[in-house]
Amino acid sequence: MRSLAPGIKLITSFSRDSWYRFVILLLTFVFYTTYHLSRKPISIVKSQLHRNCSNVIHPADLNITDNDTWCDWAPFDQNNYRNLFGVLDNCFLVAYAIGMFFSGIFGERLPLRYYLSSGMILSGIFTALFGLGFYWQIHSLWYYCLVQALNGLVQTTGWPAVVACVGNWFGKGKRGFIMGVWNSHTSVGNILGSLIAGVYVSSAWGLSFIVPGIIIAVAGVICFLFLVEKPEDVNCTPPQHHESVEQEPLLRNSSSNEEIFSTNTSTAVEMVEDHTEAISFCGALRIPGVVEFSLCLLFAKLVSYTFLYWLPLYIANVAHFDPKEAGDLSTLFDVGGIVGGILAGLISDYSGGRATTCCAMLIIAAPMLFLYNKIGQNGLPTTICMLLWCGALVNGPYALITTAVSADLGTHECLRGNSRALSTVTAIIDGTGSIGAAVGPLLAGLISPTGWNNVFYMLIAADVLACLLLSRLVYKEVRGWCGYTTRLRGFKEI
């Protein structure tokens, strides 16, 4: 018998279930990459909308009345341009934060494939509309604010849907590592968004939005054509979310229940059906750990999104790079975020301490932010090193909470078989975090005119508060490592 080619051996070594899981992981990775890819351009374009025009060579046939603002894009040509940028960011982020609390509720009750694909297509339309303001010569702040707000609302469809989908396909065993790798889509999207926007920012900044808008809309069509929400939809084996066999009904709400449980009594089947009702908002808040991690994410995301929206402008102002170079350099923060997210997942899987892992990284992040502000611009090698470290330590806890922690809590044992809580729990955690994401850039816009030092002091204070909010859960995890296994109200402590 002839031996198979090595590539065919590799393909056939994986089961049908494994291939489906790989495809779902890849698709959801690509989908949420495009979400972040479409959010990033605004941070790159800021330094183009308001520049030091006295250093820019102007066309000979252009009649200039103000040598300092002739190249700026109105209404961002005023001295309060930083405040206007903060307002622009907040239109997106406040709408995102408000919409997120409702998005999870809709996500539990609507087909994820329709919900996600429609959100991506609409997001592509609104992202492109922002860029079309360049070609339509729109100089109204209200236009850009309205487009940003509408885009923020439709972008809330993304996170609860992709986390719920991945949670449906993957069990708890290696969830921290798998989701740590998978969550690099956030940083990959930021990097690609920065690079794509950087290509057009100096020539035609409208394309910095139009091209990402087209990309996410095309991804939405792909989502509609290929996404499979649950393993049961294609007769694959559901994952085991808990070690106890009695806890496996977490994913029993499938069309193949009769075949899987054909040996059980009709009473057992009726009990399964009772658990398919979507969880309420208040019910999700009562899951142990949801409130603590949500509040921690509020401050962690405040820091992360301040960097997301203001880092290129900070680099351009302090290190005096041009807009494209500042945007390219800012991608190093996201490269560090990829490594930080994977390390956080690995460490938490090995130690079993999600809260402790987050707290440790937040503790180290605070002095690292201080050092970056003080010495981060002392030469290119120092800048690169500090951006990588800050990215890893800031985005590591943020990535862990929004992925593995959310999935853990959404399939917690206290739910006793209700698999329809994952999207709601994810929306609550990320929605609370999005409040911080809205406040951070706004505060940066208000504080930065008084000096960048004060912005970094604000970020350090937020890091410390995020760490303190996890102290109770860290204490419980440490007690667990020391051999204490007490239970509270019949729930297993996390």
CSV table of C-alpha atoms in Angstrom, one decimal:
chain,number,residue,atom,x,y,z
A,1,MET,CA,0.0,0.0,0.0
A,2,ARG,CA,1.3,3.4,-1.0
A,3,SER,CA,2.0,5.9,1.8
A,4,LEU,CA,-0.1,9.0,1.9
A,5,ALA,CA,1.5,12.4,1.3
A,6,PRO,CA,2.5,14.2,4.6
A,7,GLY,CA,0.0,17.0,4.0
A,8,ILE,CA,-2.8,14.5,3.5
A,9,LYS,CA,-1.7,12.6,6.6
A,10,LEU,CA,-1.9,15.9,8.5
A,11,ILE,CA,-5.4,16.7,7.2
A,12,THR,CA,-6.8,13.2,7.9
A,13,SER,CA,-5.3,13.1,11.4
A,14,PHE,CA,-7.9,15.6,12.6
A,15,SER,CA,-11.5,14.6,13.2
A,16,ARG,CA,-14.5,16.2,11.5
A,17,ASP,CA,-15.3,18.0,14.8
A,18,SER,CA,-11.7,19.4,15.0
A,19,TRP,CA,-11.9,20.8,11.5
A,20,TYR,CA,-15.2,22.5,12.2
A,21,ARG,CA,-13.8,24.0,15.4
A,22,PHE,CA,-10.8,25.3,13.6
A,23,VAL,CA,-12.9,26.9,10.9
A,24,ILE,CA,-15.2,28.6,13.5
A,25,LEU,CA,-12.2,29.9,15.4
A,26,LEU,CA,-10.7,31.2,12.2
A,27,LEU,CA,-13.9,32.8,10.9
A,28,THR,CA,-14.7,34.5,14.2
A,29,PHE,CA,-11.1,35.7,14.4
A,30,VAL,CA,-11.3,37.3,11.0
A,31,PHE,CA,-14.7,38.8,11.8
A,32,TYR,CA,-13.7,40.6,14.9
A,33,THR,CA,-10.4,41.6,13.4
A,34,THR,CA,-12.4,43.6,10.8
A,35,TYR,CA,-14.4,45.2,13.7
A,36,HIS,CA,-11.2,46.7,15.2
A,37,LEU,CA,-9.7,47.3,11.8
A,38,SER,CA,-12.7,49.7,11.1
A,39,ARG,CA,-12.3,51.5,14.5
A,40,LYS,CA,-8.6,52.3,14.3
A,41,PRO,CA,-8.5,54.9,11.4
A,42,ILE,CA,-9.8,57.8,13.5
A,43,SER,CA,-6.7,57.6,15.8
A,44,ILE,CA,-4.4,57.7,12.7
A,45,VAL,CA,-6.3,60.5,10.9
A,46,LYS,CA,-6.4,62.8,14.0
A,47,SER,CA,-2.9,64.0,13.4
A,48,GLN,CA,-3.8,64.8,9.8
A,49,LEU,CA,-7.0,66.7,10.6
A,50,HIS,CA,-5.0,69.1,12.7
A,51,ARG,CA,-1.3,69.8,11.9
A,52,ASN,CA,1.3,72.4,12.3
A,53,CYS,CA,0.7,74.0,8.9
A,54,SER,CA,3.6,76.4,9.2
A,55,ASN,CA,5.9,73.4,8.5
A,56,VAL,CA,3.9,72.3,5.5
A,57,ILE,CA,4.7,73.5,2.0
A,58,HIS,CA,1.6,75.0,0.5
A,59,PRO,CA,0.6,75.1,-3.2
A,60,ALA,CA,1.7,78.3,-4.9
A,61,ASP,CA,-1.8,78.9,-6.3
A,62,LEU,CA,-3.5,78.7,-2.9
A,63,ASN,CA,-4.5,82.0,-1.2
A,64,ILE,CA,-3.6,81.5,2.5
A,65,THR,CA,-5.1,83.7,5.2
A,66,ASP,CA,-3.8,81.8,8.2
A,67,ASN,CA,-0.3,80.3,7.9
A,68,ASP,CA,-0.9,78.0,11.0
A,69,THR,CA,-4.2,76.4,10.1
A,70,TRP,CA,-4.5,76.5,6.2
A,71,CYS,CA,-3.9,72.7,5.9
A,72,ASP,CA,-6.2,71.7,8.8
A,73,TRP,CA,-9.7,70.2,8.2
A,74,ALA,CA,-12.4,72.3,9.7
A,75,PRO,CA,-13.9,72.2,12.3
A,76,PHE,CA,-10.7,70.7,13.8
A,77,ASP,CA,-8.6,73.7,12.8
A,78,GLN,CA,-9.4,75.5,16.1
A,79,ASN,CA,-7.3,75.7,19.3
A,80,ASN,CA,-9.8,73.4,21.0
A,81,TYR,CA,-9.2,70.6,18.5
A,82,ARG,CA,-8.2,68.1,21.3
A,83,ASN,CA,-11.6,68.7,23.0
A,84,LEU,CA,-13.3,68.2,19.6
A,85,PHE,CA,-11.4,64.9,19.1
A,86,GLY,CA,-12.5,63.8,22.5
A,87,VAL,CA,-16.1,64.6,21.6
A,88,LEU,CA,-15.8,62.6,18.4
A,89,ASP,CA,-14.4,59.6,20.3
A,90,ASN,CA,-17.1,59.8,22.9
A,91,CYS,CA,-19.9,59.8,20.3
A,92,PHE,CA,-18.7,56.4,19.3
A,93,LEU,CA,-17.8,55.0,22.7
A,94,VAL,CA,-20.8,56.2,24.6
A,95,ALA,CA,-23.1,54.8,22.0
A,96,TYR,CA,-21.1,51.6,22.1
A,97,ALA,CA,-21.3,51.4,25.9
A,98,ILE,CA,-25.1,52.0,26.0
A,99,GLY,CA,-25.8,49.6,23.1
A,100,MET,CA,-23.6,46.8,24.5
A,101,PHE,CA,-26.0,46.3,27.5
A,102,PHE,CA,-28.8,45.6,25.1
A,103,SER,CA,-26.8,43.8,22.5
A,104,GLY,CA,-26.3,40.7,24.6
A,105,ILE,CA,-30.0,40.5,25.2
A,106,PHE,CA,-30.7,40.6,21.5
A,107,GLY,CA,-27.9,38.2,20.8
A,108,GLU,CA,-29.4,35.6,23.1
A,109,ARG,CA,-32.8,35.8,21.3
A,110,LEU,CA,-31.8,36.3,17.6
A,111,PRO,CA,-29.8,33.9,15.3
A,112,LEU,CA,-26.2,34.9,15.7
A,113,ARG,CA,-25.4,34.5,12.0
A,114,TYR,CA,-28.0,37.1,11.0
A,115,TYR,CA,-27.2,39.4,14.0
A,116,LEU,CA,-23.5,39.4,13.3
A,117,SER,CA,-23.6,39.7,9.5
A,118,SER,CA,-26.1,42.6,9.6
A,119,GLY,CA,-24.0,44.4,12.2
A,120,MET,CA,-20.8,44.1,10.1
A,121,ILE,CA,-22.5,45.3,6.9
A,122,LEU,CA,-24.0,48.3,8.7
A,123,SER,CA,-20.7,49.1,10.4
A,124,GLY,CA,-19.0,49.1,7.0
A,125,ILE,CA,-21.6,51.6,5.7
A,126,PHE,CA,-21.1,54.0,8.6
A,127,THR,CA,-17.3,53.7,8.5
A,128,ALA,CA,-17.3,54.5,4.8
A,129,LEU,CA,-19.7,57.5,5.4
A,130,PHE,CA,-17.1,59.1,7.7
A,131,GLY,CA,-14.5,58.9,5.0
A,132,LEU,CA,-16.9,60.2,2.4
A,133,GLY,CA,-17.0,63.4,4.3
A,134,PHE,CA,-13.6,64.1,2.8
A,135,TYR,CA,-14.9,63.8,-0.8
A,136,TRP,CA,-18.2,65.6,0.0
A,137,GLN,CA,-16.3,68.4,1.7
A,138,ILE,CA,-18.3,68.2,4.9
A,139,HIS,CA,-17.0,70.4,7.7
A,140,SER,CA,-19.9,70.0,10.2
A,141,LEU,CA,-18.9,68.4,13.5
A,142,TRP,CA,-22.5,67.1,13.9
A,143,TYR,CA,-22.2,65.0,10.7
A,144,TYR,CA,-19.1,63.2,12.0
A,145,CYS,CA,-20.5,62.9,15.5
A,146,LEU,CA,-23.7,61.3,14.2
A,147,VAL,CA,-21.9,58.8,12.0
A,148,GLN,CA,-19.6,57.9,14.9
A,149,ALA,CA,-22.6,57.4,17.2
A,150,LEU,CA,-24.5,55.2,14.7
A,151,ASN,CA,-21.3,53.2,14.0
A,152,GLY,CA,-20.8,52.7,17.8
A,153,LEU,CA,-24.3,51.2,18.1
A,154,VAL,CA,-24.0,48.7,15.3
A,155,GLN,CA,-20.5,47.7,16.4
A,156,THR,CA,-22.0,46.3,19.6
A,157,THR,CA,-23.3,43.4,17.6
A,158,GLY,CA,-19.8,42.0,17.3
A,159,TRP,CA,-18.3,41.0,20.7
A,160,PRO,CA,-21.2,39.2,22.4
A,161,ALA,CA,-21.9,37.3,19.2
A,162,VAL,CA,-18.4,36.1,18.5
A,163,VAL,CA,-17.7,35.2,22.2
A,164,ALA,CA,-21.0,33.3,22.4
A,165,CYS,CA,-20.2,31.4,19.2
A,166,VAL,CA,-16.7,30.4,20.3
A,167,GLY,CA,-18.0,29.5,23.8
A,168,ASN,CA,-20.5,27.2,22.1
A,169,TRP,CA,-17.8,25.3,20.3
A,170,PHE,CA,-15.0,25.2,22.9
A,171,GLY,CA,-15.0,23.7,26.5
A,172,LYS,CA,-13.3,25.1,29.5
A,173,GLY,CA,-10.1,22.9,29.5
A,174,LYS,CA,-7.7,25.1,27.5
A,175,ARG,CA,-10.0,28.1,27.2
A,176,GLY,CA,-7.5,30.6,28.5
A,177,PHE,CA,-4.8,29.7,26.0
A,178,ILE,CA,-7.2,29.2,23.1
A,179,MET,CA,-9.0,32.5,23.7
A,180,GLY,CA,-5.7,34.2,24.4
A,181,VAL,CA,-4.5,33.3,21.0
A,182,TRP,CA,-7.9,34.0,19.4
A,183,ASN,CA,-8.2,37.4,21.2
A,184,SER,CA,-5.1,38.6,19.3
A,185,HIS,CA,-7.7,39.6,16.7
A,186,THR,CA,-8.1,42.9,18.7
A,187,SER,CA,-4.4,43.7,18.2
A,188,VAL,CA,-4.2,42.3,14.7
A,189,GLY,CA,-7.2,44.5,13.7
A,190,ASN,CA,-5.6,47.6,15.3
A,191,ILE,CA,-2.4,46.9,13.5
A,192,LEU,CA,-4.0,46.3,10.1
A,193,GLY,CA,-6.3,49.3,10.7
A,194,SER,CA,-3.3,51.5,11.4
A,195,LEU,CA,-1.3,50.3,8.4
A,196,ILE,CA,-4.3,50.7,6.0
A,197,ALA,CA,-5.2,54.1,7.3
A,198,GLY,CA,-1.5,55.1,7.2
A,199,VAL,CA,-1.3,54.4,3.5
A,200,TYR,CA,-3.9,57.0,2.6
A,201,VAL,CA,-3.7,59.5,5.6
A,202,SER,CA,-1.4,62.0,4.0
A,203,SER,CA,-2.9,61.9,0.5
A,204,ALA,CA,-6.6,61.3,0.8
A,205,TRP,CA,-7.6,60.5,4.4
A,206,GLY,CA,-11.2,59.6,3.4
A,207,LEU,CA,-9.9,56.4,2.0
A,208,SER,CA,-8.5,55.6,5.4
A,209,PHE,CA,-12.1,55.0,6.4
A,210,ILE,CA,-13.6,53.8,3.1
A,211,VAL,CA,-11.3,50.9,2.6
A,212,PRO,CA,-11.8,49.4,6.1
A,213,GLY,CA,-15.5,50.0,5.6
A,214,ILE,CA,-15.5,47.9,2.5
A,215,ILE,CA,-13.4,45.2,4.2
A,216,ILE,CA,-15.8,44.7,7.2
A,217,ALA,CA,-18.9,44.8,4.9
A,218,VAL,CA,-17.4,42.0,2.7
A,219,ALA,CA,-16.6,40.0,5.9
A,220,GLY,CA,-20.2,40.4,6.9
A,221,VAL,CA,-21.3,38.7,3.7
A,222,ILE,CA,-18.8,35.9,4.4
A,223,CYS,CA,-20.3,35.6,7.9
A,224,PHE,CA,-23.8,35.2,6.5
A,225,LEU,CA,-22.7,32.5,4.1
A,226,PHE,CA,-20.5,30.3,6.4
A,227,LEU,CA,-20.9,30.8,10.1
A,228,VAL,CA,-22.2,27.8,12.1
A,229,GLU,CA,-23.5,28.9,15.5
A,230,LYS,CA,-23.5,25.6,17.4
A,231,PRO,CA,-21.9,22.2,17.0
A,232,GLU,CA,-25.3,20.6,17.1
A,233,ASP,CA,-26.3,22.4,13.9
A,234,VAL,CA,-23.9,20.3,11.9
A,235,ASN,CA,-24.1,17.1,14.1
A,236,CYS,CA,-20.8,17.8,15.9
A,237,THR,CA,-20.1,16.8,19.5
A,238,PRO,CA,-20.8,19.6,22.0
A,239,PRO,CA,-17.9,20.6,24.3
A,240,GLN,CA,-17.9,19.8,28.0
A,241,HIS,CA,-17.9,23.0,30.0
A,242,HIS,CA,-17.4,21.3,33.4
A,243,GLU,CA,-15.7,18.3,34.7
A,244,SER,CA,-18.9,16.8,36.2
A,245,VAL,CA,-21.0,14.9,33.8
A,246,GLU,CA,-24.0,16.3,35.5
A,247,GLN,CA,-23.1,19.7,34.4
A,248,GLU,CA,-23.0,18.8,30.7
A,249,PRO,CA,-26.6,20.0,30.0
A,250,LEU,CA,-25.1,23.5,29.6
A,251,LEU,CA,-25.3,22.9,25.9
A,252,ARG,CA,-28.4,20.7,25.6
A,253,ASN,CA,-30.5,23.2,23.8
A,254,SER,CA,-30.0,21.6,20.4
A,255,SER,CA,-32.1,20.1,17.7
A,256,SER,CA,-30.6,16.7,18.4
A,257,ASN,CA,-31.6,16.4,22.0
A,258,GLU,CA,-33.9,13.4,21.4
A,259,GLU,CA,-31.1,11.4,19.9
A,260,ILE,CA,-28.5,12.3,22.5
A,261,PHE,CA,-30.7,11.7,25.4
A,262,SER,CA,-32.9,8.9,23.9
A,263,THR,CA,-32.2,6.7,26.9
A,264,ASN,CA,-33.5,9.2,29.4
A,265,THR,CA,-37.0,9.6,30.6
A,266,SER,CA,-39.4,12.2,29.3
A,267,THR,CA,-39.2,14.0,32.6
A,268,ALA,CA,-35.5,14.6,32.0
A,269,VAL,CA,-36.1,16.0,28.6
A,270,GLU,CA,-38.7,18.4,29.9
A,271,MET,CA,-36.1,19.6,32.5
A,272,VAL,CA,-33.7,20.3,29.7
A,273,GLU,CA,-36.3,22.3,27.8
A,274,ASP,CA,-37.0,24.4,30.9
A,275,HIS,CA,-33.4,25.5,30.9
A,276,THR,CA,-33.4,27.0,27.4
A,277,GLU,CA,-35.0,30.3,28.4
A,278,ALA,CA,-32.6,33.2,28.1
A,279,ILE,CA,-31.2,34.5,31.3
A,280,SER,CA,-32.4,37.9,32.6
A,281,PHE,CA,-30.1,40.9,33.1
A,282,CYS,CA,-30.4,40.7,36.9
A,283,GLY,CA,-29.9,37.0,36.8
A,284,ALA,CA,-26.6,37.4,35.0
A,285,LEU,CA,-25.4,40.0,37.5
A,286,ARG,CA,-26.0,37.4,40.3
A,287,ILE,CA,-23.4,35.0,38.8
A,288,PRO,CA,-20.4,35.0,41.2
A,289,GLY,CA,-17.6,37.2,39.8
A,290,VAL,CA,-19.6,39.1,37.1
A,291,VAL,CA,-19.8,42.4,39.0
A,292,GLU,CA,-16.1,42.3,40.1
A,293,PHE,CA,-14.7,41.5,36.7
A,294,SER,CA,-17.1,44.0,35.0
A,295,LEU,CA,-15.9,46.9,37.2
A,296,CYS,CA,-12.2,45.8,36.8
A,297,LEU,CA,-12.7,45.9,33.1
A,298,LEU,CA,-14.1,49.4,33.3
A,299,PHE,CA,-10.8,50.7,34.4
A,300,ALA,CA,-8.6,48.3,32.4
A,301,LYS,CA,-10.5,49.3,29.2
A,302,LEU,CA,-10.2,52.9,30.1
A,303,VAL,CA,-6.4,52.6,29.9
A,304,SER,CA,-6.4,50.4,26.8
A,305,TYR,CA,-8.8,52.6,24.8
A,306,THR,CA,-7.0,55.8,25.8
A,307,PHE,CA,-3.9,54.3,24.1
A,308,LEU,CA,-6.0,53.1,21.2
A,309,TYR,CA,-7.3,56.6,20.4
A,310,TRP,CA,-4.5,58.9,21.6
A,311,LEU,CA,-1.2,57.0,21.3
A,312,PRO,CA,-0.5,58.1,17.6
A,313,LEU,CA,-1.2,61.7,18.5
A,314,TYR,CA,1.0,61.5,21.6
A,315,ILE,CA,3.9,60.0,19.6
A,316,ALA,CA,3.5,62.7,16.9
A,317,ASN,CA,3.4,65.5,19.5
A,318,VAL,CA,6.1,64.3,21.9
A,319,ALA,CA,8.5,62.5,19.6
A,320,HIS,CA,7.8,64.7,16.5
A,321,PHE,CA,7.0,61.9,14.0
A,322,ASP,CA,4.9,62.6,11.0
A,323,PRO,CA,1.3,61.0,11.0
A,324,LYS,CA,2.2,57.9,9.1
A,325,GLU,CA,5.4,57.1,11.2
A,326,ALA,CA,3.5,57.8,14.4
A,327,GLY,CA,0.7,55.4,13.3
A,328,ASP,CA,3.2,52.7,12.3
A,329,LEU,CA,5.1,53.0,15.6
A,330,SER,CA,1.9,52.8,17.6
A,331,THR,CA,1.2,49.3,16.2
A,332,LEU,CA,4.0,48.0,18.5
A,333,PHE,CA,1.7,48.6,21.5
A,334,ASP,CA,-0.7,46.1,19.8
A,335,VAL,CA,2.0,43.7,19.0
A,336,GLY,CA,2.8,43.6,22.8
A,337,GLY,CA,-0.9,43.2,23.4
A,338,ILE,CA,-0.9,40.0,21.3
A,339,VAL,CA,1.9,38.5,23.5
A,340,GLY,CA,0.3,39.7,26.7
A,341,GLY,CA,-3.1,38.2,25.9
A,342,ILE,CA,-1.5,34.8,25.1
A,343,LEU,CA,0.6,34.8,28.2
A,344,ALA,CA,-2.3,35.8,30.4
A,345,GLY,CA,-4.3,32.9,29.0
A,346,LEU,CA,-1.5,30.4,29.5
A,347,ILE,CA,-0.7,31.5,33.0
A,348,SER,CA,-4.3,31.5,34.1
A,349,ASP,CA,-4.9,28.0,32.6
A,350,TYR,CA,-1.8,26.7,34.4
A,351,SER,CA,-2.5,28.3,37.7
A,352,GLY,CA,-6.3,28.3,37.6
A,353,GLY,CA,-6.3,31.9,38.8
A,354,ARG,CA,-7.9,34.2,36.4
A,355,ALA,CA,-8.2,37.1,38.9
A,356,THR,CA,-4.7,36.7,40.2
A,357,THR,CA,-3.2,36.7,36.7
A,358,CYS,CA,-5.1,39.9,35.9
A,359,CYS,CA,-4.1,41.6,39.2
A,360,ALA,CA,-0.4,40.7,38.8
A,361,MET,CA,-0.2,42.2,35.3
A,362,LEU,CA,-2.0,45.3,36.4
A,363,ILE,CA,0.4,45.8,39.3
A,364,ILE,CA,3.4,45.7,37.0
A,365,ALA,CA,1.7,47.8,34.4
A,366,ALA,CA,1.4,50.9,36.7
A,367,PRO,CA,5.1,51.6,37.1
A,368,MET,CA,5.7,50.6,33.4
A,369,LEU,CA,3.3,53.4,32.3
A,370,PHE,CA,5.2,55.9,34.5
A,371,LEU,CA,8.5,54.8,32.9
A,372,TYR,CA,7.2,55.0,29.4
A,373,ASN,CA,6.1,58.6,29.9
A,374,LYS,CA,9.5,59.6,31.5
A,375,ILE,CA,12.0,57.7,29.3
A,376,GLY,CA,9.9,56.2,26.5
A,377,GLN,CA,11.0,58.8,23.9
A,378,ASN,CA,14.7,58.6,24.6
A,379,GLY,CA,15.7,57.0,21.4
A,380,LEU,CA,13.9,54.6,19.0
A,381,PRO,CA,15.1,51.4,20.7
A,382,THR,CA,13.8,52.6,24.1
A,383,THR,CA,10.5,53.6,22.5
A,384,ILE,CA,10.0,50.2,20.9
A,385,CYS,CA,10.9,48.3,24.0
A,386,MET,CA,8.5,50.4,26.2
A,387,LEU,CA,5.6,50.2,23.8
A,388,LEU,CA,5.9,46.4,23.7
A,389,TRP,CA,6.0,46.1,27.5
A,390,CYS,CA,3.1,48.5,28.0
A,391,GLY,CA,1.1,46.8,25.4
A,392,ALA,CA,1.5,43.3,26.9
A,393,LEU,CA,0.8,44.5,30.5
A,394,VAL,CA,-2.2,46.7,29.6
A,395,ASN,CA,-3.9,44.5,27.1
A,396,GLY,CA,-3.2,41.1,28.8
A,397,PRO,CA,-5.8,41.5,31.6
A,398,TYR,CA,-8.2,43.2,29.2
A,399,ALA,CA,-7.9,40.3,26.8
A,400,LEU,CA,-8.3,37.7,29.5
A,401,ILE,CA,-11.4,39.2,31.1
A,402,THR,CA,-13.2,39.8,27.8
A,403,THR,CA,-12.6,36.3,26.5
A,404,ALA,CA,-11.8,33.4,28.9
A,405,VAL,CA,-13.3,35.0,32.0
A,406,SER,CA,-16.5,36.0,30.1
A,407,ALA,CA,-16.9,32.5,28.7
A,408,ASP,CA,-16.2,30.9,32.2
A,409,LEU,CA,-18.9,33.1,33.8
A,410,GLY,CA,-21.4,32.6,31.0
A,411,THR,CA,-21.2,28.8,31.4
A,412,HIS,CA,-20.9,28.9,35.2
A,413,GLU,CA,-22.1,25.9,37.2
A,414,CYS,CA,-24.7,27.9,39.0
A,415,LEU,CA,-26.6,28.3,35.8
A,416,ARG,CA,-27.5,24.6,36.0
A,417,GLY,CA,-27.7,23.8,32.3
A,418,ASN,CA,-28.8,27.2,30.9
A,419,SER,CA,-26.5,27.7,27.9
A,420,ARG,CA,-28.2,30.9,26.8
A,421,ALA,CA,-26.4,33.2,29.3
A,422,LEU,CA,-23.1,33.5,27.5
A,423,SER,CA,-24.0,36.4,25.3
A,424,THR,CA,-25.8,38.4,28.1
A,425,VAL,CA,-22.8,37.9,30.5
A,426,THR,CA,-20.4,38.9,27.8
A,427,ALA,CA,-22.4,42.0,27.0
A,428,ILE,CA,-22.6,43.0,30.7
A,429,ILE,CA,-18.9,42.7,31.2
A,430,ASP,CA,-17.9,44.3,27.9
A,431,GLY,CA,-20.6,46.9,28.3
A,432,THR,CA,-19.4,48.0,31.7
A,433,GLY,CA,-15.8,48.0,30.3
A,434,SER,CA,-17.0,50.2,27.4
A,435,ILE,CA,-18.1,52.9,29.9
A,436,GLY,CA,-14.4,53.1,30.8
A,437,ALA,CA,-13.5,53.0,27.1
A,438,ALA,CA,-15.7,56.1,26.6
A,439,VAL,CA,-14.5,58.0,29.7
A,440,GLY,CA,-10.7,57.4,29.1
A,441,PRO,CA,-10.4,59.1,25.7
A,442,LEU,CA,-12.7,61.9,26.9
A,443,LEU,CA,-10.6,62.5,29.9
A,444,ALA,CA,-7.5,62.4,27.8
A,445,GLY,CA,-8.9,65.1,25.5
A,446,LEU,CA,-9.7,67.3,28.5
A,447,ILE,CA,-6.5,66.7,30.4
A,448,SER,CA,-3.9,66.6,27.6
A,449,PRO,CA,-3.9,70.5,27.2
A,450,THR,CA,-2.5,70.7,30.7
A,451,GLY,CA,0.3,68.3,29.9
A,452,TRP,CA,0.7,64.6,28.9
A,453,ASN,CA,2.1,63.9,32.3
A,454,ASN,CA,-1.3,64.3,33.8
A,455,VAL,CA,-2.8,62.0,31.3
A,456,PHE,CA,-0.4,59.2,32.4
A,457,TYR,CA,-1.1,59.9,36.1
A,458,MET,CA,-4.8,59.3,35.2
A,459,LEU,CA,-4.0,56.0,33.5
A,460,ILE,CA,-1.9,54.8,36.4
A,461,ALA,CA,-4.7,55.6,38.9
A,462,ALA,CA,-7.1,53.6,36.7
A,463,ASP,CA,-4.8,50.7,36.7
A,464,VAL,CA,-4.5,50.7,40.5
A,465,LEU,CA,-8.3,50.9,40.9
A,466,ALA,CA,-8.7,47.9,38.5
A,467,CYS,CA,-6.4,45.9,40.6
A,468,LEU,CA,-8.1,46.8,43.9
A,469,LEU,CA,-11.5,45.7,42.5
A,470,LEU,CA,-10.2,42.2,42.0
A,471,SER,CA,-8.8,41.9,45.5
A,472,ARG,CA,-11.7,39.8,46.9
A,473,LEU,CA,-11.5,37.2,44.0
A,474,VAL,CA,-7.7,37.1,44.4
A,475,TYR,CA,-8.1,36.3,48.1
A,476,LYS,CA,-10.5,33.5,47.2
A,477,GLU,CA,-8.1,32.0,44.6
A,478,VAL,CA,-5.2,32.2,47.0
A,479,ARG,CA,-7.3,30.4,49.7
A,480,GLY,CA,-8.1,27.8,47.2
A,481,TRP,CA,-4.4,27.2,46.4
A,482,CYS,CA,-3.8,26.8,50.2
A,483,GLY,CA,-6.4,24.0,50.4
A,484,TYR,CA,-9.5,25.9,51.4
A,485,THR,CA,-12.5,24.7,49.4
A,486,THR,CA,-15.4,26.5,51.0
A,487,ARG,CA,-18.6,27.1,49.1
A,488,LEU,CA,-20.9,30.1,49.1
A,489,ARG,CA,-24.7,29.7,48.7
A,490,GLY,CA,-24.1,26.4,46.9
A,491,PHE,CA,-22.0,28.0,44.1
A,492,LYS,CA,-18.6,27.0,43.3
A,493,GLU,CA,-16.2,29.8,44.0
A,494,ILE,CA,-14.2,31.1,41.1
